[in-house]
Coordinates of C-alpha atoms in Angstrom, one line a residue:
X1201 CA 63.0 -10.2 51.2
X1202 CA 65.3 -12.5 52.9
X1203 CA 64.8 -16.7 53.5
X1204 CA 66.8 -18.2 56.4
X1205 CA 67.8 -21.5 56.9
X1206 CA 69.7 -22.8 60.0
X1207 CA 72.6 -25.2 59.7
X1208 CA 73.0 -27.8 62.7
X1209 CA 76.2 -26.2 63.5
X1210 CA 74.4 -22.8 64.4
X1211 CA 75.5 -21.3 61.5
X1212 CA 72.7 -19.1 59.9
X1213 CA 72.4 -18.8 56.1
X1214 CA 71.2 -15.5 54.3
X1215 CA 69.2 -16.0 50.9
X1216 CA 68.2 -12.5 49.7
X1217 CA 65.4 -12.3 46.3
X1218 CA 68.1 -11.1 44.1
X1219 CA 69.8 -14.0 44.4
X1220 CA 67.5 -16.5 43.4
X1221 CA 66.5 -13.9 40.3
X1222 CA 70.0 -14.4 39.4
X1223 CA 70.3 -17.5 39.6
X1224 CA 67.2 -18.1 37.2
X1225 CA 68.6 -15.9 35.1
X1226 CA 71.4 -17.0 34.3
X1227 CA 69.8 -21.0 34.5
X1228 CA 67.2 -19.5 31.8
X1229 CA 70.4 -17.7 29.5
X1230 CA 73.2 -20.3 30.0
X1231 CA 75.5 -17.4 30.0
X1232 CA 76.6 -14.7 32.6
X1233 CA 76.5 -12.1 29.8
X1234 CA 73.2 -12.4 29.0
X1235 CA 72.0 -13.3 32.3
X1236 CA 73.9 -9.8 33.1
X1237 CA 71.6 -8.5 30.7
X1238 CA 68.5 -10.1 31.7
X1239 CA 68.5 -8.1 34.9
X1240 CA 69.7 -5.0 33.7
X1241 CA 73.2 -5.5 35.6
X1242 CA 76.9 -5.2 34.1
X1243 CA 78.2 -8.9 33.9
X1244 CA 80.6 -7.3 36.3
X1245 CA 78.0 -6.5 39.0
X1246 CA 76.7 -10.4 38.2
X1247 CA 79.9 -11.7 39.1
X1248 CA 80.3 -10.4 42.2
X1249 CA 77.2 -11.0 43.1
X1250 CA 77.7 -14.5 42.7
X1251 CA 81.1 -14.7 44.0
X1252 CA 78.8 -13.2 47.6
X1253 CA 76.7 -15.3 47.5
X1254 CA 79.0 -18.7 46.8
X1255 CA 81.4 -17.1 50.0
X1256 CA 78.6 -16.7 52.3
X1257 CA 77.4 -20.7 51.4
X1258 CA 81.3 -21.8 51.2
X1259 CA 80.6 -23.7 47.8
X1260 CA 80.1 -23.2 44.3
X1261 CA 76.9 -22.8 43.3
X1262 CA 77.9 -23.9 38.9
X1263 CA 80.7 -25.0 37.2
X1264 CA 83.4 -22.4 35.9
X1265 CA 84.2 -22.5 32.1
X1266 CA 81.0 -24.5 31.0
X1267 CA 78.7 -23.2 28.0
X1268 CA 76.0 -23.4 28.7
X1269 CA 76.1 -23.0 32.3
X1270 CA 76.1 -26.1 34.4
X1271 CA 74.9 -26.1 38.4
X1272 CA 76.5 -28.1 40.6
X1273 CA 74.3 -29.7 43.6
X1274 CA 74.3 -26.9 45.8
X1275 CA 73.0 -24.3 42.6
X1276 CA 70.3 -26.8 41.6
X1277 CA 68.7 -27.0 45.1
X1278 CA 68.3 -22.8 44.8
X1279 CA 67.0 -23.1 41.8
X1280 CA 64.3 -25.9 43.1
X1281 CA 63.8 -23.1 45.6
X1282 CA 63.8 -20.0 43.0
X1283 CA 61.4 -22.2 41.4
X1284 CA 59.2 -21.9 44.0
X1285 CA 59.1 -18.8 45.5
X1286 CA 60.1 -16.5 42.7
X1287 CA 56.0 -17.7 41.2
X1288 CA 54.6 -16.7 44.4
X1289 CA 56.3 -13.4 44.7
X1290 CA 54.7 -12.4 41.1
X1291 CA 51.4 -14.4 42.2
X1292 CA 51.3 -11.9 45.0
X1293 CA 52.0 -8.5 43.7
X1294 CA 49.7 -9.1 40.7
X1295 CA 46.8 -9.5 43.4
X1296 CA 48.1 -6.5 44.7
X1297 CA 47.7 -4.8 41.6
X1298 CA 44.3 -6.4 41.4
X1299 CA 43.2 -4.5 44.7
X1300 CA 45.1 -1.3 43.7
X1301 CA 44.1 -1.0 39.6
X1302 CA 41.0 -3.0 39.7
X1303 CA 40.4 -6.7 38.1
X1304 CA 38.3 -5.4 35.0
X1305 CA 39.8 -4.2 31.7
X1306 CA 40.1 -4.4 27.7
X1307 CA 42.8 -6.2 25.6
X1308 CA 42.0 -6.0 22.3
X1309 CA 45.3 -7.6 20.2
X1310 CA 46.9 -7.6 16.8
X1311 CA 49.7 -9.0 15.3
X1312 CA 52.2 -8.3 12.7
X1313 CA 53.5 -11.8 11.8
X1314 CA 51.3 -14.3 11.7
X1315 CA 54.4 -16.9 13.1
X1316 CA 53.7 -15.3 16.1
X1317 CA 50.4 -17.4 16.8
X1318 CA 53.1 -20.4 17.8
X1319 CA 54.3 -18.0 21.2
X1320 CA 50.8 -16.2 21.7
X1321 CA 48.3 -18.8 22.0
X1322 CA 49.9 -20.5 25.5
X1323 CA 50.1 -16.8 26.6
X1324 CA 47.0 -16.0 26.0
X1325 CA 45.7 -19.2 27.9
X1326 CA 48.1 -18.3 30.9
X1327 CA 46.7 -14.8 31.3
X1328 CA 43.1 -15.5 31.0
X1329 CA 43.8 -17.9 34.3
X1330 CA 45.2 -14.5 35.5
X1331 CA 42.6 -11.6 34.3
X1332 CA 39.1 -13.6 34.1
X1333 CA 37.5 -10.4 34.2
X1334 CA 39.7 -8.4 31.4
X1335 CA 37.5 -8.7 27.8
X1336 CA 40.1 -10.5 25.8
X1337 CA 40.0 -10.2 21.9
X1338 CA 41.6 -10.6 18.6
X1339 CA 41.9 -8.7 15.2
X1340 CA 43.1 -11.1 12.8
X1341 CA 44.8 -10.4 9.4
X1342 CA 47.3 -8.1 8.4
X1343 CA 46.5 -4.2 9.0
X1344 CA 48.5 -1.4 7.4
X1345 CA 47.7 0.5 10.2
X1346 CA 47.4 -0.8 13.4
X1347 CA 49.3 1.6 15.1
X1348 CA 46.8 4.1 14.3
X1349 CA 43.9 1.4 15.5
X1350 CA 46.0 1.3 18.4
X1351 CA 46.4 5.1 19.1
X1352 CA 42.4 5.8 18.7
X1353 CA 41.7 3.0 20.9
X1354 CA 40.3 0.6 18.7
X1355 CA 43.0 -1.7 19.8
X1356 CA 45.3 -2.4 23.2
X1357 CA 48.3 -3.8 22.0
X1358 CA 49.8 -4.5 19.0
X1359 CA 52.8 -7.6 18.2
X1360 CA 55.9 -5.8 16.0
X1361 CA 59.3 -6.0 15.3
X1362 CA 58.5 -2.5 13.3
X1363 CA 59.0 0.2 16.4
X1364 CA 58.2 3.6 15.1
X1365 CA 59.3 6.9 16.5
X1366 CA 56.0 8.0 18.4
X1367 CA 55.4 9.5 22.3
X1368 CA 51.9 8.1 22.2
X1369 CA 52.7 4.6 22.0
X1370 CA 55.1 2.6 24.3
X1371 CA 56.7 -0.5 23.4
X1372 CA 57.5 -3.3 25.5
X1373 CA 60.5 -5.6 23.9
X1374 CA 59.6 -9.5 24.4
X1375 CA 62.6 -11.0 22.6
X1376 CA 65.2 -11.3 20.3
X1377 CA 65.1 -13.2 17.2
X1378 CA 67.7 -13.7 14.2
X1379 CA 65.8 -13.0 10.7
X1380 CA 66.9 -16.1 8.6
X1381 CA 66.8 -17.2 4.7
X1382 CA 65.5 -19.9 3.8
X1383 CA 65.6 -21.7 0.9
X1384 CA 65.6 -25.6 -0.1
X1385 CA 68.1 -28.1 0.7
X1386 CA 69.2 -28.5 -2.9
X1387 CA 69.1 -24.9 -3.5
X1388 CA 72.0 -23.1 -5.4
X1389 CA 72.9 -20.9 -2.6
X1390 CA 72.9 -24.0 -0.1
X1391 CA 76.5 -24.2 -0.2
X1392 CA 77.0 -21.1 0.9
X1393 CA 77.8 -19.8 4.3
X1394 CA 76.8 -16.7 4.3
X1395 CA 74.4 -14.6 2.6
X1396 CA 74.9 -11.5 0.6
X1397 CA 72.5 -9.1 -0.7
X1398 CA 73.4 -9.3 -4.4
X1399 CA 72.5 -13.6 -4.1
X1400 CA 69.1 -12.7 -3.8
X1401 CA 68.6 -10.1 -6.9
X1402 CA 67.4 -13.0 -9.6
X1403 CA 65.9 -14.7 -6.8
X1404 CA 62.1 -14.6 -5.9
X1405 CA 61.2 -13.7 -2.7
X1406 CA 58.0 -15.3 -1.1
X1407 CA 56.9 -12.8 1.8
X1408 CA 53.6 -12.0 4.2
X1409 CA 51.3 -9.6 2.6
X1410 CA 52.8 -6.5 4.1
X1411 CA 54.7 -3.0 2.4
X1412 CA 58.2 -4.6 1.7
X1413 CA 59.3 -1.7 3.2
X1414 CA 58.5 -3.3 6.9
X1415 CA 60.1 -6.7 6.4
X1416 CA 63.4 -7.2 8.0
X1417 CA 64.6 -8.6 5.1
X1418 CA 64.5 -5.4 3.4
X1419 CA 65.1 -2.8 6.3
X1420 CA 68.1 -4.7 7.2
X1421 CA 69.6 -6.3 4.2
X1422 CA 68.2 -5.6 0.5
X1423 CA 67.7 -1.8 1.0
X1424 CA 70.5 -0.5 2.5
X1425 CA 72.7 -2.5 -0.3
X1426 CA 70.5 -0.7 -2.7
X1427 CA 69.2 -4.2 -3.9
X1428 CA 65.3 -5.9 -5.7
X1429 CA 65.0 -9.5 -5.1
X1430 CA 64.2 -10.8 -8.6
X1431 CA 60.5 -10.7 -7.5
X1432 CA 58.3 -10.9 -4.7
X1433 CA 55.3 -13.1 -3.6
X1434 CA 52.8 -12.8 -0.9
X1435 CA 51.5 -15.5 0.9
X1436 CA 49.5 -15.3 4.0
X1437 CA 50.7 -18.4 6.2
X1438 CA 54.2 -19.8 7.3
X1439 CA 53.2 -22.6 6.7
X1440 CA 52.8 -22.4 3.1
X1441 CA 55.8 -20.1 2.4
X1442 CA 58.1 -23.2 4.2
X1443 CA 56.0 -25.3 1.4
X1444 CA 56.7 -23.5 -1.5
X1445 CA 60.5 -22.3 -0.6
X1446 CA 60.8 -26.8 0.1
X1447 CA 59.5 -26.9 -3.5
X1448 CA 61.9 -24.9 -5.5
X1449 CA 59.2 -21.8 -6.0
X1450 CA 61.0 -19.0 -4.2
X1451 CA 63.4 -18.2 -0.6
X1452 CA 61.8 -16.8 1.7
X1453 CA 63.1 -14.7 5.0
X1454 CA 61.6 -15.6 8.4
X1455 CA 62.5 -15.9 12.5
X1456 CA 65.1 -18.4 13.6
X1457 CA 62.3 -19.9 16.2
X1458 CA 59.5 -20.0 13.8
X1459 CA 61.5 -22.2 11.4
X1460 CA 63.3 -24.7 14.1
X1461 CA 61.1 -27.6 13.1
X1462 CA 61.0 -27.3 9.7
X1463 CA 65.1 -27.3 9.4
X1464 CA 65.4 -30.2 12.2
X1465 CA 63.2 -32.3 9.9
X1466 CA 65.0 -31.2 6.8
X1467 CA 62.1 -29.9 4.9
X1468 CA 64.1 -26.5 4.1
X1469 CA 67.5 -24.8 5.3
X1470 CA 68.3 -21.6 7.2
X1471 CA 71.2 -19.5 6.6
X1472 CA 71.9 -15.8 8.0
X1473 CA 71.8 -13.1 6.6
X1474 CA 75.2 -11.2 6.8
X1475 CA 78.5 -12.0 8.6
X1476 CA 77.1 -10.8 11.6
X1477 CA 73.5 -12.0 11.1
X1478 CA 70.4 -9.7 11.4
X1479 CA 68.7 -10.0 14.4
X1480 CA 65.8 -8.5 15.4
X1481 CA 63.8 -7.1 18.3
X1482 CA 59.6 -8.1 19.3
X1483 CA 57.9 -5.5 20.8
X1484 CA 54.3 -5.1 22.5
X1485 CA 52.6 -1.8 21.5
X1486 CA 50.6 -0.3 23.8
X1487 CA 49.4 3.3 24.1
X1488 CA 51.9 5.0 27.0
X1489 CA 49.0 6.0 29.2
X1490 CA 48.7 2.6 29.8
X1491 CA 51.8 0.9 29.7
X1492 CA 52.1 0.7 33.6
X1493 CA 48.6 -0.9 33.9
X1494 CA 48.8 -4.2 35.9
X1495 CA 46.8 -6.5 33.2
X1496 CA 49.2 -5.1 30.1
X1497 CA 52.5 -6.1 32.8
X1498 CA 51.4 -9.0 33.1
X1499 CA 50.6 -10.1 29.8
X1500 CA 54.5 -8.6 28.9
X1501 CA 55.7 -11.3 31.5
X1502 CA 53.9 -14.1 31.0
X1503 CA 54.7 -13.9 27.0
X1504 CA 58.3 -13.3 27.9
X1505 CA 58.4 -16.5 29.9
X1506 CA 56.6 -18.5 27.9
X1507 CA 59.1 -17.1 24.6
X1508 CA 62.2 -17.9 26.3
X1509 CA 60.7 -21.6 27.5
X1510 CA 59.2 -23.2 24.2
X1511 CA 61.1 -21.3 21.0
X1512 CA 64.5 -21.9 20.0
X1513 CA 67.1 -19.3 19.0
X1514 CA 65.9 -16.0 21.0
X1515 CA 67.8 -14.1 23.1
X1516 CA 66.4 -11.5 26.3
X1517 CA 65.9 -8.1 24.3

């Protein structure tokens, strides 16, 4: 697809798709790596790309050396255009979808993590606008087995950052997120930059009512050092576990995003785990058969978009 736009001089200028994708991408990443990533190009491939399409305008299209990236004029008007048409391209071929696959269907959800409620009640609003006709439900709680539900059809998709090695389930990565500790502002391990697994062995863990052996803080961190937190203690809401880590009765280990507020208004502190940090991929489950279906694509995109607008600290998986 291919806009054209006619300069009083007679000069005719070519605007192809990929360009305005790029250009979103990298005003949604602030960075050329991830944007590279984004769009499943080498940063290499990005780069030139951008470097055509600035030499077919004659101008730059953002600031060199900036962090995060900063459009000049010329980049902000394509993006007022990307803005526009790149909505109506996906507008379009999920109607054609619709005539192809059919408007009617099943989603029946679950999720892992019950942070995830912040992300998944916008999305869900966005795609019943979408898929009127799709029956829409939830299965709340925490499930040992929801992969199983999923497999024998009980459910449709299932929220996790707990992929399992399986041919009859696909999964469909939504975002990045960095697991964090956090603990109270006056907390003996505030001082410290860094985490290590032996500061948490007298320490008691507060944690969702899940097998330990699920939690990022223990596939990741505790287990492969070969150590307990001092003990453990389940509590259903995030909410509550950012109460009772602010009051002295525990640390606990939860996303980067899902704790933003909480540390901006200084209720509690964050602190990676690691030199390097633990980070984290969210998946959608679905059963492969139907991981090309139009409704499930669509909900994959819309919860993408809505991630990477409204939560703080996730990265493009």
């Amino acid at each position: 697809i291919h806009f054209f736009s006619t300069f009083e001089l007679g000069l005719t200028m070519n605007i192809e798709l990929r360009h305005l994708k790029t250009l979103m991408a990298l005003h949604q990443t602030g960075s050329l790596v991830e944007a590279a990533q984004q769009i499943h190009l080498t940063q290499s491939a990005l780069s030139h790309q951008l470097k055509e399409l600035e030499g077919r305008l004659d101008q730059s299209l953002f600031y060199r050396k900036t962090k995060p990236v900063r459009f000049t004029p010329a980049g902000q008007r394509l993006l007022e255009l990307a803005n526009q048409v790149l909505p109506q391209i996906e507008a379009t071929e999920r109607d054609l979808s619709r005539i192809r696959q059919g408007r009617k269907g099943r989603l029946n959800i679950t999720i892992e993590c019950h942070s995830c409620y912040d992300w998944l009640m916008p999305t869900l609003n966005e795609f019943r606008g979408h898929w009127p006709e799709v029956e829409l439900d939830m299965l709340g709680g925490f499930h040992y087995d929801s992969l199983t539900k999923l497999k024998n059809g009980e459910l449709d998709l299932v929220v996790t950052s707990d992929p399992q090695n399986d041919d009859n389930v696909h999964y469909m990565p939504l975002f990045k997120y960095q697991a964090m500790l956090v603990l109270a502002p006056d907390h003996a391990l505030a001082e410290k930059a860094v985490i290590e697994p032996h500061d948490l062995s007298q320490e008691t863990l507060i944690t969702y009512p899940v097998d330990c052996s699920s939690l990022d803080i223990f596939q990741c961190f505790l287990t492969p050092a070969g150590i307990e937190p001092g003990n453990v203690r389940q509590v259903e809401l995030t909410m509550m576990m950012v109460q009772l880590v602010a009051s002295r009765r525990g640390i606990s280990c939860l996303p980067n995003w899902a704790v933003h507020d909480y540390v901006k208004q200084g209720f509690v502190l964050e602190k990676p785990l690691g030199r390097h940090g633990v980070w984290r991929t969210l998946f959608a489950a679905v059963r492969a058969e139907q991981a090309d279906n139009a409704f499930i694509q669509d909900f994959k995109n819309i919860a993408q978009r809505v991630c990477h607008q409204h939560l703080e600290g996730i990265k493009h998986a």
